[in-house]
Coordinates of C-alpha atoms in Angstrom, one line a residue:
X23 CA -25.6 8.4 -10.4
X24 CA -24.3 5.1 -11.5
X25 CA -21.2 3.9 -9.9
X26 CA -18.9 3.3 -13.4
X27 CA -17.0 5.6 -14.7
X28 CA -16.6 5.3 -19.1
X29 CA -13.0 4.1 -20.5
X30 CA -12.2 4.5 -24.2
X31 CA -9.7 2.1 -26.0
X32 CA -8.1 1.6 -29.7
X33 CA -7.8 -2.3 -29.2
X34 CA -5.3 -4.2 -32.4
X35 CA -8.1 -7.6 -32.6
X36 CA -5.3 -9.5 -34.2
X37 CA -2.8 -8.8 -31.5
X38 CA -5.1 -8.8 -28.7
X39 CA -3.8 -5.8 -27.2
X40 CA -5.0 -2.6 -26.5
X41 CA -2.7 0.7 -28.0
X42 CA -3.9 3.9 -26.3
X43 CA -6.7 4.6 -23.6
X44 CA -9.0 7.9 -22.8
X45 CA -10.6 8.4 -19.9
X46 CA -12.1 10.9 -17.7
X47 CA -10.4 13.3 -14.3
X48 CA -11.8 9.7 -12.3
X49 CA -10.5 7.4 -14.1
X50 CA -7.9 9.0 -13.7
X51 CA -8.0 9.5 -10.1
X52 CA -8.4 6.0 -9.2
X53 CA -6.0 3.9 -11.2
X54 CA -3.5 7.3 -9.2
X55 CA -4.3 5.8 -6.5
X56 CA -3.7 2.3 -6.7
X57 CA -0.1 4.6 -5.5
X58 CA -1.6 5.6 -2.2
X59 CA -2.8 2.4 -0.9
X60 CA -0.5 0.4 2.3
X61 CA 0.7 -3.1 1.2
X62 CA -1.4 -4.6 3.6
X63 CA -4.4 -3.7 2.1
X64 CA -3.7 -4.1 -2.1
X65 CA -2.3 -8.1 0.0
X66 CA -6.0 -8.1 0.8
X67 CA -8.3 -6.7 -2.2
X68 CA -5.6 -9.1 -4.8
X69 CA -7.4 -12.0 -2.3
X70 CA -10.5 -11.2 -3.5
X71 CA -13.0 -12.6 -5.9
X72 CA -13.3 -11.0 -9.5
X73 CA -13.1 -11.4 -12.4
X74 CA -9.6 -12.4 -12.6
X75 CA -9.5 -14.1 -9.2
X76 CA -7.3 -14.2 -6.7
X77 CA -3.6 -13.1 -7.8
X78 CA -0.2 -14.0 -5.3
X79 CA 2.2 -11.4 -5.5
X80 CA 4.8 -12.2 -5.0
X81 CA 5.2 -13.2 -1.2
X82 CA 2.9 -10.2 -0.1
X83 CA 0.0 -12.7 0.2
X84 CA 2.2 -14.7 2.3
X85 CA 2.9 -12.8 4.3
X86 CA -0.8 -10.9 4.9
X87 CA -1.8 -14.6 5.4
X88 CA 1.1 -15.1 9.0
X89 CA 0.0 -11.9 9.9
X90 CA -3.6 -13.3 10.3
X91 CA -2.9 -16.0 11.7
X92 CA -0.4 -14.4 14.2
X93 CA -1.5 -14.8 18.0
X94 CA -2.1 -11.4 19.7
X95 CA -0.2 -12.9 23.1
X96 CA 2.5 -12.0 20.6
X97 CA 1.4 -7.9 20.5
X98 CA 0.3 -5.3 22.5
X99 CA -3.2 -5.4 21.7
X100 CA -6.0 -6.3 19.2
X101 CA -5.6 -2.5 17.5
X102 CA -1.7 -4.0 16.6
X103 CA -3.7 -6.7 14.4
X104 CA -5.8 -4.2 13.3
X105 CA -3.1 -1.5 11.9
X106 CA -1.6 -4.1 10.2
X107 CA -3.9 -6.3 8.5
X108 CA -6.3 -3.5 7.8
X109 CA -3.9 -0.4 7.2
X110 CA -4.8 3.0 7.0
X111 CA -4.0 5.8 3.4
X112 CA -3.0 8.3 4.3
X113 CA -4.5 9.5 1.7
X114 CA -7.8 8.5 3.3
X115 CA -10.1 11.6 3.8
X116 CA -8.7 12.7 -0.1
X117 CA -9.9 9.0 -1.5
X118 CA -13.3 8.9 -0.2
X119 CA -14.7 11.2 -2.7
X120 CA -13.1 8.5 -5.2
X121 CA -16.2 7.5 -7.5
X122 CA -14.4 3.9 -7.6
X123 CA -12.2 3.9 -4.6
X124 CA -12.2 -0.2 -4.4
X125 CA -10.1 0.1 -0.6
X126 CA -12.6 -1.5 1.4
X127 CA -10.3 -0.2 4.9
X128 CA -13.4 0.9 6.7
X129 CA -13.0 5.3 8.1
X130 CA -10.3 6.2 10.3
X131 CA -13.1 6.6 13.9
X132 CA -12.1 9.0 16.0
X133 CA -13.0 9.1 20.4
X134 CA -12.3 10.9 22.0
X135 CA -12.6 11.5 25.5
X136 CA -15.7 13.2 27.7
X137 CA -13.5 15.6 29.8
X138 CA -11.2 17.1 27.0
X139 CA -8.1 15.4 28.7
X140 CA -5.8 12.9 28.4
X141 CA -6.4 11.5 32.2
X142 CA -7.1 7.8 31.1
X143 CA -11.0 7.2 31.1
X144 CA -12.5 5.9 28.1
X145 CA -13.4 7.4 25.7
X146 CA -16.8 6.6 24.4
X147 CA -17.8 9.8 22.1
X148 CA -17.2 9.1 18.9
X149 CA -16.0 12.1 16.0
X150 CA -17.2 12.8 12.8
X151 CA -14.7 13.5 10.4
X152 CA -15.1 16.2 7.4
X153 CA -14.0 15.0 4.2
X154 CA -11.6 17.8 2.0
X155 CA -11.6 16.5 -1.6
X156 CA -7.9 16.2 -3.4
X157 CA -8.1 17.3 -6.7
X158 CA -10.3 19.5 -8.8
X159 CA -11.4 18.9 -12.0
X160 CA -9.2 18.4 -14.7
X161 CA -9.5 19.7 -18.4
X162 CA -10.3 18.1 -21.5
X163 CA -7.3 16.7 -23.0
X164 CA -7.5 17.1 -26.9
X165 CA -8.1 13.7 -28.6
X166 CA -4.7 12.1 -28.7
X167 CA -5.7 9.1 -30.7
X168 CA -4.4 10.6 -34.2
X169 CA -0.1 10.1 -33.5
X170 CA -0.1 7.5 -31.7
X171 CA -2.2 5.1 -34.4
X172 CA 0.7 7.1 -36.5
X173 CA 3.0 6.4 -33.9
X174 CA 1.6 2.1 -33.3
X175 CA 1.1 1.4 -37.4
X176 CA 5.1 2.9 -38.2
X177 CA 6.0 0.3 -34.9
X178 CA 4.3 -2.5 -36.3
X179 CA 3.6 -2.7 -39.5
X180 CA -0.4 -3.1 -39.9
X181 CA -2.0 -3.7 -43.0
X182 CA -4.2 -1.4 -42.9
X183 CA -6.9 -0.4 -40.6
X184 CA -8.9 -3.2 -40.4
X185 CA -7.4 -4.8 -37.4
X186 CA -8.1 -2.1 -35.1
X187 CA -11.3 -1.1 -33.4
X188 CA -12.5 1.7 -30.8
X189 CA -14.6 0.7 -27.6
X190 CA -16.4 3.1 -25.3
X191 CA -16.2 0.4 -22.1
X192 CA -17.9 1.4 -19.2
X193 CA -15.7 0.6 -16.1
X194 CA -17.3 -0.2 -12.7
X195 CA -15.7 -0.9 -8.6
X196 CA -15.4 -5.4 -9.3
X197 CA -13.2 -4.2 -12.8
X198 CA -10.8 -1.5 -11.3
X199 CA -9.6 -4.1 -8.6
X200 CA -8.9 -7.0 -12.4
X201 CA -7.5 -3.7 -13.2
X202 CA -5.4 -2.7 -9.9
X203 CA -4.1 -6.4 -10.2
X204 CA -3.0 -7.0 -14.1
X205 CA -1.0 -3.3 -12.5
X206 CA 0.7 -5.1 -10.2
X207 CA 1.4 -8.4 -12.5
X208 CA 1.5 -8.0 -16.1
X209 CA 3.5 -4.7 -18.6
X210 CA 0.6 -3.9 -20.6
X211 CA -1.8 -4.4 -17.3
X212 CA -4.9 -1.9 -20.4
X213 CA -4.3 -5.4 -22.4
X214 CA -5.0 -7.8 -19.8
X215 CA -7.6 -5.9 -18.2
X216 CA -9.6 -5.9 -21.9
X217 CA -8.2 -9.5 -23.0
X218 CA -9.4 -10.2 -19.7
X219 CA -8.9 -14.7 -21.3
X220 CA -5.0 -13.6 -22.7
X221 CA -2.1 -14.9 -19.8
X222 CA 0.5 -12.6 -17.8
X223 CA 3.2 -14.4 -18.8
X224 CA 5.6 -12.4 -17.4
X225 CA 9.5 -12.3 -16.6
X226 CA 9.8 -11.0 -13.0
X227 CA 13.4 -10.9 -13.0
X228 CA 15.2 -6.9 -13.3
X229 CA 18.1 -5.1 -12.1
X230 CA 18.4 -3.0 -9.5
X231 CA 20.1 0.3 -8.3
X232 CA 21.7 -0.1 -4.8
X233 CA 20.4 2.0 -3.1
X234 CA 21.3 3.6 0.1
X235 CA 19.8 5.9 3.3
X236 CA 21.6 6.9 6.3
X237 CA 21.2 4.3 8.5
X238 CA 23.5 2.3 11.3
X239 CA 20.9 0.1 12.1
X240 CA 21.6 -3.1 12.0
X241 CA 19.4 -6.0 12.8
X242 CA 20.9 -10.3 14.1
X243 CA 20.3 -12.7 11.7
X244 CA 20.6 -16.4 12.1
X245 CA 19.6 -17.7 8.6
X246 CA 19.6 -21.9 7.4
X247 CA 20.3 -22.7 3.9
X248 CA 20.2 -26.0 2.3
X249 CA 24.0 -27.2 1.2
X250 CA 23.4 -29.1 -1.5
X251 CA 21.5 -26.2 -3.3
X252 CA 22.7 -22.6 -1.5
X253 CA 18.4 -22.1 -1.3
X254 CA 17.5 -21.2 2.3
X255 CA 14.6 -22.7 4.2
X256 CA 14.4 -20.1 6.5
X257 CA 15.2 -17.8 9.6
X258 CA 15.7 -16.9 13.1
X259 CA 15.8 -13.5 14.7
X260 CA 14.0 -12.0 17.6
X261 CA 11.2 -9.1 17.5
X262 CA 13.0 -6.5 15.6
X263 CA 12.9 -9.0 13.1
X264 CA 9.4 -10.1 13.2
X265 CA 9.0 -5.8 13.2
X266 CA 11.5 -4.9 10.3
X267 CA 8.9 -7.7 7.6
X268 CA 5.6 -6.2 9.4
X269 CA 5.8 -3.7 8.2
X270 CA 6.1 -4.4 5.1
X271 CA 2.5 -4.0 5.4
X272 CA 1.6 0.0 6.4
X273 CA 3.8 1.0 3.5
X274 CA 2.7 2.9 0.3
X275 CA 2.3 1.0 -2.7
X276 CA 4.1 4.3 -3.6
X277 CA 6.6 5.2 -1.8
X278 CA 8.3 1.5 -2.5
X279 CA 8.2 2.0 -5.5
X280 CA 10.0 5.4 -4.6
X281 CA 12.0 3.4 -2.5
X282 CA 13.5 1.4 -5.0
X283 CA 13.7 3.9 -8.0
X284 CA 11.2 2.6 -9.8
X285 CA 13.0 -0.7 -9.9
X286 CA 9.6 -2.6 -8.6
X287 CA 9.1 -5.3 -10.8
X288 CA 5.8 -4.9 -10.3
X289 CA 3.9 -4.8 -13.4
X290 CA 2.8 -1.5 -14.7
X291 CA 3.4 0.1 -11.1
X292 CA 6.8 1.7 -12.7
X293 CA 4.8 3.2 -15.0
X294 CA 2.2 4.5 -13.6
X295 CA 4.4 6.2 -11.2
X296 CA 6.3 8.0 -13.6
X297 CA 3.3 9.3 -15.9
X298 CA 2.5 11.2 -12.8
X299 CA 6.6 12.4 -12.5
X300 CA 5.6 13.8 -15.9
X301 CA 2.2 15.6 -15.4
X302 CA 3.1 19.6 -15.4
X303 CA 2.3 20.1 -11.0
X304 CA -0.2 23.9 -12.2
X305 CA -1.8 21.9 -15.5
X306 CA -3.0 19.1 -13.1
X307 CA -3.0 19.9 -9.4
X308 CA -4.2 22.0 -7.9
X309 CA -0.5 22.8 -5.8
X310 CA 2.2 21.4 -5.5
X311 CA 0.9 19.3 -2.3
X312 CA -1.2 17.3 -4.1
X313 CA 1.2 16.2 -7.0
X314 CA 3.6 15.0 -3.9
X315 CA 1.3 13.0 -2.0
X316 CA 1.5 10.6 -5.0
X317 CA 5.3 10.7 -5.3
X318 CA 6.0 10.7 -2.0
X319 CA 3.1 8.6 -0.6
X320 CA 3.8 9.3 3.7
X321 CA 2.9 6.3 5.9
X322 CA -0.4 6.7 7.3
X323 CA -0.2 8.7 11.4
X324 CA 0.5 6.4 14.5
X325 CA 1.6 3.6 11.7
X326 CA 5.5 3.6 12.0
X327 CA 6.9 1.9 13.8
X328 CA 10.2 2.2 15.1
X329 CA 11.9 0.1 13.1
X330 CA 10.1 1.3 10.2
X331 CA 12.0 4.3 10.8
X332 CA 15.0 4.2 10.7
X333 CA 14.7 1.5 7.7
X334 CA 13.1 3.1 5.4
X335 CA 13.2 7.2 4.3
X336 CA 9.0 7.3 4.6
X337 CA 7.4 10.0 6.7
X338 CA 5.0 9.4 8.9
X339 CA 2.1 11.1 8.2
X340 CA 1.4 14.1 11.3
X341 CA -2.3 15.7 10.7
X342 CA -3.2 18.4 13.0
X343 CA -7.1 17.8 14.0
X344 CA -9.3 20.6 15.1
X345 CA -12.1 20.3 16.6
X346 CA -15.6 22.5 17.1
X347 CA -17.9 22.8 19.9
X348 CA -21.7 24.8 18.3
X349 CA -23.9 22.0 19.9
X350 CA -22.0 21.6 23.6
X351 CA -24.4 22.0 26.6
X352 CA -24.2 24.4 29.2
X353 CA -22.9 21.1 31.3
X354 CA -20.5 20.8 29.2
X355 CA -22.1 17.2 27.3
X356 CA -20.8 16.5 23.1
X357 CA -23.0 17.2 21.5
X358 CA -22.6 17.7 16.9
X359 CA -19.3 17.6 17.6
X360 CA -16.2 17.6 14.4
X361 CA -13.1 17.1 13.6
X362 CA -11.2 19.1 10.9
X363 CA -8.1 19.0 9.9
X364 CA -5.4 21.3 9.3
X365 CA -5.9 22.6 6.1
X366 CA -8.8 23.0 6.5
X367 CA -9.2 25.6 9.4
X368 CA -5.7 27.3 8.1
X369 CA -8.7 28.3 5.2
X370 CA -11.4 29.4 7.7
X371 CA -11.8 32.9 8.0
X372 CA -14.3 32.2 11.9
X373 CA -12.1 30.0 13.8
X374 CA -11.7 31.0 16.6
X375 CA -14.3 27.9 17.9
X376 CA -12.0 25.4 16.8
X377 CA -9.5 23.4 19.4
X378 CA -6.4 21.7 18.4
X379 CA -6.7 17.9 19.5
X380 CA -3.6 16.4 20.1
X381 CA -4.0 11.9 18.9
X382 CA -3.3 9.1 20.8
X383 CA -1.4 6.7 19.6
X384 CA -3.9 3.0 19.2
X385 CA -0.7 1.3 20.3
X386 CA 1.3 2.5 22.8
X387 CA 1.7 -0.4 26.2
X388 CA 0.3 -0.3 29.3
X389 CA 4.4 0.8 30.3
X390 CA 4.2 3.5 27.5
X391 CA 6.5 1.4 24.9
X392 CA 5.3 2.8 21.6
X393 CA 5.4 1.9 18.4
X394 CA 6.4 -2.1 18.2
X395 CA 4.5 -4.1 16.7
X396 CA 5.9 -7.3 19.2
X397 CA 4.7 -7.2 22.8
X398 CA 6.5 -10.2 23.9
X399 CA 11.0 -10.6 24.2
X400 CA 10.8 -13.6 21.9
X401 CA 12.1 -15.9 18.8
X402 CA 10.5 -15.3 15.3
X403 CA 10.8 -17.9 12.7
X404 CA 10.0 -16.9 8.5
X405 CA 10.4 -18.8 5.6
X406 CA 11.7 -18.4 2.3
X407 CA 8.3 -17.3 1.0
X408 CA 7.5 -14.7 4.0
X409 CA 5.6 -16.9 6.4
X410 CA 6.0 -15.9 9.9
X411 CA 5.2 -17.0 12.9
X412 CA 6.9 -17.8 17.0
X413 CA 9.6 -20.1 17.2
X414 CA 9.5 -22.8 19.4
X415 CA 12.6 -25.4 19.8
X416 CA 11.1 -27.6 17.5
X417 CA 9.8 -24.9 15.0
X418 CA 12.4 -25.2 13.1
X419 CA 12.6 -28.6 12.7
X420 CA 9.6 -30.0 12.7
X421 CA 10.2 -27.3 9.0
X422 CA 13.8 -29.5 7.4
X423 CA 11.4 -32.5 8.5
X424 CA 8.6 -32.0 6.2
X425 CA 10.6 -30.6 3.7
X426 CA 11.7 -34.3 3.9
X427 CA 15.7 -32.6 3.9
X428 CA 18.5 -35.1 5.7
X429 CA 19.5 -33.1 8.8
X430 CA 23.0 -33.6 7.5
X431 CA 22.2 -31.1 4.2
X432 CA 21.4 -27.8 6.1
X433 CA 23.9 -25.4 8.0
X434 CA 23.0 -22.5 9.7
X435 CA 24.6 -19.0 9.2
X436 CA 24.3 -15.5 11.5
X437 CA 24.1 -13.3 9.2
X438 CA 23.4 -9.1 10.3
X439 CA 20.6 -7.0 8.1
X440 CA 21.2 -3.7 7.3
X441 CA 20.0 -1.2 4.2
X442 CA 20.9 -3.5 1.2
X443 CA 19.6 -6.6 2.4
X444 CA 15.9 -4.4 2.8
X445 CA 16.1 -3.7 -0.3
X446 CA 16.4 -7.2 -1.1
X447 CA 13.8 -8.4 1.4
X448 CA 11.3 -5.8 -0.3
X449 CA 11.8 -6.9 -3.8
X450 CA 11.3 -11.3 -2.2
X451 CA 8.2 -10.0 -0.9
X452 CA 6.3 -7.8 -3.8
X453 CA 8.4 -10.0 -7.2
X454 CA 5.9 -12.0 -9.2
X455 CA 7.0 -15.5 -8.8

């Protein structure tokens, strides 16, 4: 089976615009899967080569690269760094069945103690997780080209139909990666996707209402400002400040759009999110839960830090896993064991062979501290474009000196970051500048 999906486009050749598109279930599933991807995955994907080449999505790229360059001594374990640079998708098992899945994150591996308990022994036995499928086939939609065409002609006063053309194309994985980039950067994503040479010139300015959350957490930060232009040069904070910023990478794109009340300023992403809300769940989804999985995506299980939990009202995904052991020998050795998610076991007629399993948090320290990314009680420096690095006595001075700014033009301020500032930080990380 070819790894391509069909797409029908109606284009205006004079203006290089796509008027509308017709697609099947496979294409729409891939498009909606963008909203389930963690920001760390998106930051990694948009830097890969495609027809449009690597692109910058605000300060998200520099935040991601700073984690890649992070010294592992500031993290509890190698797993902590891996969880930030290759975060898991809470809908991983559903997205794995997509025909054009561009997420190159390795499937989650699970290991079990040979004694079937939490005794401290190395978990060396790998288990196979049986995936399930998210959607049923969506019924074919009646062609809407005529109504769209009539509306387009009324708005644009096109002289006849000579400039319009219907084009059928097959879309592959590389082109889906291009489409992701266009969705993040352009409010006319399909036009920039099809007309590759069309430059993306979008205005990143926006207004967003304040969104209040029930949290009193305050993070203390020292900011260094240039007096002459009031520009922040860098900020200094403790590990809670660094963890707050690094946690951005574990958040799903759709969750961020929800936090910003669909004023994210990210290209066509807001429209993509709103289009899901407009779909009738009984007609296009197997269940209400499947629609909610897209509108309210969760952080992957064990990927939500304490700061993330208090600052961002995005739930952590919780799946109960069960093991079956039809091939366990008399001596108790493990053979052909499989793991199943909770809904599969509930729907199974013969489930007496299934035993519930406890998942161990991979970032737990030997001292028992949970969900903390920063290992040392150190200070961290954050530049205006969200490069995060451990701070030293001379790091701030070196940065000011590198920018060729006089120390007389610099002042320090102590501030606190609350929920209102969280929204501004997130906007800074995502706006296409």
